[in-house]
Coordinates of C-alpha atoms in Angstrom, one line a residue:
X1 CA 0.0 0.0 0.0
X2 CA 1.9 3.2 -1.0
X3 CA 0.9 5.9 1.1
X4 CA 2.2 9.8 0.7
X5 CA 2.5 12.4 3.3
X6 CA 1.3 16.2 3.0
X7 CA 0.6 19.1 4.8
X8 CA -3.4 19.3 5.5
X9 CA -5.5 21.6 6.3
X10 CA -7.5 22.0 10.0
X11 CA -11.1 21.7 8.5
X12 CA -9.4 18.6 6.9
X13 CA -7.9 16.9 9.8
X14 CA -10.9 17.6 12.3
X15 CA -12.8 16.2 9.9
X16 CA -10.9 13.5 9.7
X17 CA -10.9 13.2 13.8
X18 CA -14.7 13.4 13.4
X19 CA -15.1 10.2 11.7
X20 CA -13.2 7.8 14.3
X21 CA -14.7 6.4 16.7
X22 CA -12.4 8.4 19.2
X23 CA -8.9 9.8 19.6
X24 CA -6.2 11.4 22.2
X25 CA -7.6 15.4 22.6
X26 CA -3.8 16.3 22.1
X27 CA -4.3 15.6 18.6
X28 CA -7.8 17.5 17.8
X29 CA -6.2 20.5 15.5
X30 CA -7.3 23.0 18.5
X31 CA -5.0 21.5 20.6
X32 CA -2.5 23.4 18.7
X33 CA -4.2 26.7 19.9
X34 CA -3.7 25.7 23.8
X35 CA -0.8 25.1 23.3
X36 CA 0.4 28.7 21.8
X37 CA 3.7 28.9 22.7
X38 CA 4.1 26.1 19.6
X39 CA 4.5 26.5 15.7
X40 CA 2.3 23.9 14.7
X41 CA 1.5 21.7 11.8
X42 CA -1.3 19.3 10.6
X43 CA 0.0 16.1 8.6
X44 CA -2.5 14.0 6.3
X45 CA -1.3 10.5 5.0
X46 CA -3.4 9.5 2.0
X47 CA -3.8 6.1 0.1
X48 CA -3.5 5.5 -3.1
X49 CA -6.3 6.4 -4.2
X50 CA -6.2 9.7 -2.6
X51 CA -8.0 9.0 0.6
X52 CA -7.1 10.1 4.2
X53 CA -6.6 8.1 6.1
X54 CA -4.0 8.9 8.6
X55 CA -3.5 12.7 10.6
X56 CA -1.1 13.6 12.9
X57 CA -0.7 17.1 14.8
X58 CA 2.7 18.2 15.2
X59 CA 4.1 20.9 17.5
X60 CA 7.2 22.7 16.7
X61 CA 8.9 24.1 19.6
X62 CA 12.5 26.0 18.9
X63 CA 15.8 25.6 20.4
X64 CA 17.3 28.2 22.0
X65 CA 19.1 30.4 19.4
X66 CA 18.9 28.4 16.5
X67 CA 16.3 27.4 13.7
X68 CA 16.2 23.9 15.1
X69 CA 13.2 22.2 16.4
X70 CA 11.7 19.6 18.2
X71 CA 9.2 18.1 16.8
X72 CA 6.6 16.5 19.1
X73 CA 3.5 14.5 18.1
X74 CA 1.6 14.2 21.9
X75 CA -0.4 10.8 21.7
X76 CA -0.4 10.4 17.9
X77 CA -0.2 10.6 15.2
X78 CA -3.5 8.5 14.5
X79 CA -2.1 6.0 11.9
X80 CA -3.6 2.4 11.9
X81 CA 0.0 1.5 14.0
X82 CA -0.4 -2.4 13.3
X83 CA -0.1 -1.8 9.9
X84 CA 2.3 -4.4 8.8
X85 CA 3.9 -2.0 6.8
X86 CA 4.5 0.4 9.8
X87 CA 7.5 1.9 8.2
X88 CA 5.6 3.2 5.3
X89 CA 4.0 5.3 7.9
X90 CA 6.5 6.7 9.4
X91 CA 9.6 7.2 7.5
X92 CA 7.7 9.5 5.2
X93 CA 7.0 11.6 8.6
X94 CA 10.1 11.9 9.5
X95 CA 11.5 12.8 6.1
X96 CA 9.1 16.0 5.9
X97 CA 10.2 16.8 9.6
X98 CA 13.6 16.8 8.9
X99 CA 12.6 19.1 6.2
X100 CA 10.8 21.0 8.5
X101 CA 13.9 22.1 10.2
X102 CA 13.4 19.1 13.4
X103 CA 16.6 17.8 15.0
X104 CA 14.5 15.1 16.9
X105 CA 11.0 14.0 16.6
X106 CA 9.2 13.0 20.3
X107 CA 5.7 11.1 19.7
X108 CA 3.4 9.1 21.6
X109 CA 1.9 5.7 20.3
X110 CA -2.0 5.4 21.8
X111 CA -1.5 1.6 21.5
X112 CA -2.1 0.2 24.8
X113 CA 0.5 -2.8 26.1
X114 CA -1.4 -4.2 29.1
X115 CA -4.5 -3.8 31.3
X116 CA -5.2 -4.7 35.3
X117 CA -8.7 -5.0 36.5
X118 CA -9.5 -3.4 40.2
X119 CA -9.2 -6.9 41.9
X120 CA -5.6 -7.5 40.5
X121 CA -4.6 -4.4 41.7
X122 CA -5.8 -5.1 45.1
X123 CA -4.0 -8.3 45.4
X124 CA -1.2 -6.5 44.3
X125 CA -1.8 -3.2 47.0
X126 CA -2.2 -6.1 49.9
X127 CA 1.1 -8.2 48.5
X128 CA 3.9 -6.5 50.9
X129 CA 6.7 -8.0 47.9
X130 CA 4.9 -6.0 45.0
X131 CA 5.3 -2.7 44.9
X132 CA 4.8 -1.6 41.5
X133 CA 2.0 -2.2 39.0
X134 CA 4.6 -4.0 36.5
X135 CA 5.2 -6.5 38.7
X136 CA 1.7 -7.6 39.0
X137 CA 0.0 -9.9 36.5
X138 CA -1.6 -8.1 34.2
X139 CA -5.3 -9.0 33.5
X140 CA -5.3 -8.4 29.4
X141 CA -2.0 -8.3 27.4
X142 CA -1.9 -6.8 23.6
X143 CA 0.7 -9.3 21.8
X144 CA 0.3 -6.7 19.1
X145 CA 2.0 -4.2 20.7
X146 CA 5.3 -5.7 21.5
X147 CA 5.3 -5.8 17.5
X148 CA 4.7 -2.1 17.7
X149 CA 7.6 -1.5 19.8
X150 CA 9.8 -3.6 18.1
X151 CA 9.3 -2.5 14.8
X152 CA 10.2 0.9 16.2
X153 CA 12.9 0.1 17.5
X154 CA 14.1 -2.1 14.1
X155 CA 13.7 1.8 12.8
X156 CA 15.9 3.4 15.0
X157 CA 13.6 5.3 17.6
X158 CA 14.6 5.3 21.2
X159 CA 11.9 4.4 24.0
X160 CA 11.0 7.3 26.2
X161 CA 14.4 7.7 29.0
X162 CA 12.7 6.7 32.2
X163 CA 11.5 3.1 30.5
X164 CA 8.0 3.9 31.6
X165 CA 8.3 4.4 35.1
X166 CA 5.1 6.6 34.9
X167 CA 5.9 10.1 35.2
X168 CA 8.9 10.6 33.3
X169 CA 7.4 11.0 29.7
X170 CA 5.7 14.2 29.2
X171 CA 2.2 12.5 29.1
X172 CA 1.7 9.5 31.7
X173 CA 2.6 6.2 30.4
X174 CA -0.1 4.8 32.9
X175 CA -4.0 5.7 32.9
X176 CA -6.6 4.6 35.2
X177 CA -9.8 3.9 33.1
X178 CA -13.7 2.9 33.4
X179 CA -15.0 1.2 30.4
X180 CA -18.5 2.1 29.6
X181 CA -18.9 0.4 26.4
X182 CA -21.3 -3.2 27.0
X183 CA -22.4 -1.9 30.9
X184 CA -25.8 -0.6 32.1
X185 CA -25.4 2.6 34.9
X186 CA -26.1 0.0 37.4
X187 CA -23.2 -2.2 36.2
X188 CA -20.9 0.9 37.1
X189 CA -22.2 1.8 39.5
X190 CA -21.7 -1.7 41.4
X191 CA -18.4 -1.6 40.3
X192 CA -17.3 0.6 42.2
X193 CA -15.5 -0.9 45.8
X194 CA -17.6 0.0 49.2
X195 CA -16.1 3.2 50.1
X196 CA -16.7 4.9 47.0
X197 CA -20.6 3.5 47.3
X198 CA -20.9 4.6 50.8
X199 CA -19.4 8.3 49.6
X200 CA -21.5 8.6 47.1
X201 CA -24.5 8.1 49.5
X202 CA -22.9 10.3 52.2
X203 CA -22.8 13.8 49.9
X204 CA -26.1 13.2 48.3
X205 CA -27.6 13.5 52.0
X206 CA -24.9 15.7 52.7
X207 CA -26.9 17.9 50.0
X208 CA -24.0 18.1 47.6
X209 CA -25.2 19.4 44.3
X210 CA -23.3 19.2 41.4
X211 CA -23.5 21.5 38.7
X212 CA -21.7 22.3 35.2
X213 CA -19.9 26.0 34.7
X214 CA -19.1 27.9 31.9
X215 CA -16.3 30.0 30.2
X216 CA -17.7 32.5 33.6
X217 CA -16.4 30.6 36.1
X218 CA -13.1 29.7 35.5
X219 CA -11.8 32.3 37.8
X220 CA -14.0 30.1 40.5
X221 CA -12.4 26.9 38.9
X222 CA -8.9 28.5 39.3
X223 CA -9.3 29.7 43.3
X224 CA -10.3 26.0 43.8
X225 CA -7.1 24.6 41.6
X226 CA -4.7 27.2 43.5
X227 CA -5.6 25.8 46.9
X228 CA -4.9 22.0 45.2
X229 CA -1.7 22.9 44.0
X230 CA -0.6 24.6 47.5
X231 CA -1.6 21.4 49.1
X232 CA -0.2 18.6 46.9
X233 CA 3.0 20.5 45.9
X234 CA 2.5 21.3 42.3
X235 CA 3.3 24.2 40.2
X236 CA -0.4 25.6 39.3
X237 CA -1.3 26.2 35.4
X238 CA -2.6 30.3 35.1
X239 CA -6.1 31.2 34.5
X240 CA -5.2 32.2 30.9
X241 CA -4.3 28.8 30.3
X242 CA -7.6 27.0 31.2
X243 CA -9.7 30.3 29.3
X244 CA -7.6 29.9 26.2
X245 CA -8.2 25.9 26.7
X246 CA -12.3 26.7 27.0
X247 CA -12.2 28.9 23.6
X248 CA -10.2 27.5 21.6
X249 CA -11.3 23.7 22.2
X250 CA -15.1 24.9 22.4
X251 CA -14.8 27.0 19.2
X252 CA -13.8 23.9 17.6
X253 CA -16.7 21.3 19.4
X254 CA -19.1 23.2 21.5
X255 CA -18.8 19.9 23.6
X256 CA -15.1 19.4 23.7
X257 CA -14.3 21.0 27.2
X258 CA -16.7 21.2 30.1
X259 CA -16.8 22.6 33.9
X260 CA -18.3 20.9 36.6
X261 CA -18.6 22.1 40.5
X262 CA -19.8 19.8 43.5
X263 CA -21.5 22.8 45.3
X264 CA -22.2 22.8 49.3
X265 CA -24.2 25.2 50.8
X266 CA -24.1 27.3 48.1
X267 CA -20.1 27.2 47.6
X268 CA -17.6 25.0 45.3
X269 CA -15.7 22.9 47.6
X270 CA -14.7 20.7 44.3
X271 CA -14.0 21.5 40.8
X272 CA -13.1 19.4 37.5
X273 CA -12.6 20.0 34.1
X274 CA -13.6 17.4 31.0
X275 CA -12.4 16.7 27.7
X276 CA -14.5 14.8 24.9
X277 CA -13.5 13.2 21.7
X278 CA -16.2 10.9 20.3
X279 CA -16.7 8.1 22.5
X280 CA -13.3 9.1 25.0
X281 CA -13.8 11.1 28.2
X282 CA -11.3 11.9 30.0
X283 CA -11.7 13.3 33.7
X284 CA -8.7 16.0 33.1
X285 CA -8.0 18.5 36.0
X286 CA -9.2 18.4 39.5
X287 CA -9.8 20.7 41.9
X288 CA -10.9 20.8 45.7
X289 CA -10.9 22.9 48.4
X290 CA -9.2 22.5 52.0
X291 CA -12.3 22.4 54.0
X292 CA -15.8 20.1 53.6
X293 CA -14.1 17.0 52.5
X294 CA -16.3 15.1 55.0
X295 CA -19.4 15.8 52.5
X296 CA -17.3 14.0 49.8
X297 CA -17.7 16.1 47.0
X298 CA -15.1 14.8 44.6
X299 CA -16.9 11.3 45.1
X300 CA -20.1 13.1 44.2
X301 CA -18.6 15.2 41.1
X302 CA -16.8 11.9 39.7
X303 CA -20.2 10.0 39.7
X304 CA -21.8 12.6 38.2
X305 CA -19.2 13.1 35.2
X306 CA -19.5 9.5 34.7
X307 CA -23.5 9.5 34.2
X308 CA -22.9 12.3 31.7
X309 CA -20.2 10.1 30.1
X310 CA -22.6 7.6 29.8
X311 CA -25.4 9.3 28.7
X312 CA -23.2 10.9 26.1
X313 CA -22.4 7.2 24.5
X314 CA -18.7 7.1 25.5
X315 CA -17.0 3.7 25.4
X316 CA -14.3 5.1 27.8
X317 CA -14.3 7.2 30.8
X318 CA -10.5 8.2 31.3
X319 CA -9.0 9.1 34.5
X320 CA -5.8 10.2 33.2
X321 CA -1.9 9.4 34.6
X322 CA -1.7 7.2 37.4
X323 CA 1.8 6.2 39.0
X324 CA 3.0 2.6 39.0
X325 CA 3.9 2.4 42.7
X326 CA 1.5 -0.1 44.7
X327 CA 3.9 1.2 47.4
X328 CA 1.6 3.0 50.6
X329 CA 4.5 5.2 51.4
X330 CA 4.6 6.5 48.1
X331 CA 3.3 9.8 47.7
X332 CA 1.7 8.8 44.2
X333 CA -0.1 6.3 46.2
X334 CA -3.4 7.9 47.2
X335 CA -4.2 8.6 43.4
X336 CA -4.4 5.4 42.1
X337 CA -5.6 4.7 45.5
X338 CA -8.6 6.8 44.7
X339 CA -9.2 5.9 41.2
X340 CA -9.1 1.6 41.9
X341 CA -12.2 2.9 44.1
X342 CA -14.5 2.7 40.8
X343 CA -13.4 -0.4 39.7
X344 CA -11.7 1.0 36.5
X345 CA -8.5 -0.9 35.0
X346 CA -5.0 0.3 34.8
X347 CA -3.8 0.8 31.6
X348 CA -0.1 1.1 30.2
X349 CA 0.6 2.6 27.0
X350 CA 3.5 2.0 25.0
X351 CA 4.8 5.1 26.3
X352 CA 6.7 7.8 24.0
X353 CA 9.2 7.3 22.2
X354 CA 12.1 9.5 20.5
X355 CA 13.9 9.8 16.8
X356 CA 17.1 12.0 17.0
X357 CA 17.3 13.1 13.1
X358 CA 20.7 15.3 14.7
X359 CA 22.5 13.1 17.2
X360 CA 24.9 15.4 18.4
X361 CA 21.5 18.2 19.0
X362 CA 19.3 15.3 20.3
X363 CA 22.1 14.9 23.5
X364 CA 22.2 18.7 23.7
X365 CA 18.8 19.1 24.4
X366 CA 18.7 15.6 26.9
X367 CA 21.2 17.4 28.8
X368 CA 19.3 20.6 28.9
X369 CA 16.2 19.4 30.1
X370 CA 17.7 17.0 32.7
X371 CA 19.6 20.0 34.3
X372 CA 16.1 22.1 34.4

């Protein structure tokens, strides 16, 4: 199957998003406008008979100094990546890159390895010799993805430094999700352990009330966040961020981003933020304040989001980056902690995954960023 490689427009690769049954929101052509501080590019790869069928979004960001770039491809590009012919794909990519001016090319493969149901994960939490999610039996395996990664590396790219310890690629190698597709509401629902029930149960009597936002209330959204961020350690995102985020992905889908609030007594003691590409939600930023925890709103916003998933038709409710410690005196531990709770699975990807098309500027930049 020959396939050729060209520059696309946006109307052409959101349409082209549009017609899958889902894909990563880091490849929706608006992403491009979140993330300004980018030059960036939409690829097309057509058949021969002139048909899309592959898109990528690239962003360009430039060394210092020089008219070098990196070229970075978050989660994508969406390619059918177990195409025998894998190569076909890709070297054509990385030809126009290199054109493009990139020294090194950073992308993401959304081809998922291995899966771990709640109960695995359990046995693995109450183990005291495991103490990380690798070392636990994995419910599901994907055979077709150690193809994947071989043929990539056959090619010459370079898995992602930290081997997929979690954390150390710029998107999380490990997800925590709920799958939707083939369950009723009430199948969910039980699914989730005790706790979670019992939560659920203790903010609706509570009173807890949650509610969506708009485009308004980010500033409310961003009080909530600031409080999060002082009280888990995290450097915050600014408001301009998340209201660049709201415009530019709603401008695109008037149901790509939403707001929600868990509301108590009249005030937001719990804010999220959620992303929607066909049938993928994904639960993306959280927010919560200091006080009121006892009413359990982020139990109560979660449940919520998830209804609205459903209702929606998604085949995926996404819970984003989890560590792989099963470790309790880890201080990633209370996240997956929190996320087992709705009787999800873990999911690793194949993590990202690097093509230095300059060697010698590839090493410059390694060194850069691990000194930052």
């Amino acid at each position: 199957m020959s396939l050729t490689l060209r520059t696309i427009s946006r109307e052409q690769h959101l349409a082209y998003i549009q017609s899958l049954p889902a894909a990563s929101h880091m490849q929706v052509p608006a992403w491009a406008d979140v993330k300004s501080e980018w030059r960036s590019e939409n690829l097309g790869w057509f058949d021969a008979t002139g048909q899309l069928v592959g898109a990528g979004l690239v962003l360009y960001r430039q060394l210092p100094k020089i008219k070098r770039y990196l070229a970075y491809l978050p989660e994508g590009p969406v390619i059918n990546w177990y195409a025998p012919n894998l190569e076909d794909w890709l070297r054509p990519m990385l030809a126009h890159l290199k054109q493009q001016g990139a020294f090194s090319v950073k992308m993401g493969p959304p081809v998922i390895i291995r899966r771990w149901d709640s109960a695995a994960i359990k046995s693995g939490i109450q183990n005291p010799d495991v103490k990380r999610l690798r070392d636990v039996e994995a419910t599901f395996i994907e055979p077709r993805a150690f193809e994947v990664a071989e043929r990539l590396r056959r090619m010459g790219w370079q898995q992602g430094e930290d081997g997929g310890a979690g954390f150390g690629d710029v998107q999380p190698r490990y997800v925590f999700q709920v799958p939707l597709e083939n369950r009723s509401l009430e199948d969910v629902h039980k699914g989730f352990n005790q706790l979670w029930r019992r939560n659920i149960k203790k903010a609706e009597k509570a009173g807890v009330e949650v509610v969506q936002g708009g485009y308004e209330h980010l500033a409310e959204w961003q009080r909530l966040y600031e409080i999060t961020a002082e009280r888990d350690h995290f450097r915050p995102r600014p408001l301009s961020y998340f209201q660049r985020m709201w415009t530019a992905l709603n401008t695109e889908d008037p149901n790509r981003m939403r707001l929600y609030f868990a509301m108590h007594e009249n005030e937001a003691v719990a804010a999220a933020t959620m992303l929607i590409v066909g049938g993928h939600v994904w639960y993306s930023y959280g927010a919560s304040a200091n006080h009121k925890r006892e009413v359990r709103p982020s139990n109560a916003m979660q449940w919520r989001m998830l209804r609205d998933s459903y209702a929606l038709g998604a085949t995926v409710y996404d819970l984003r980056g989890i560590s792989d410690s099963l470790d309790e005196t880890d201080h990633l531990f209370g996240l997956i902690q929190f996320k087992v709770g709705t009787g999800g699975q873990a999911a690793e990807y194949l993590g990202e995954w690097d093509f230095p098309l300059n060697k010698l500027l590839h090493k410059a930049l390694d060194i850069y960023m691990s000194r930052r």
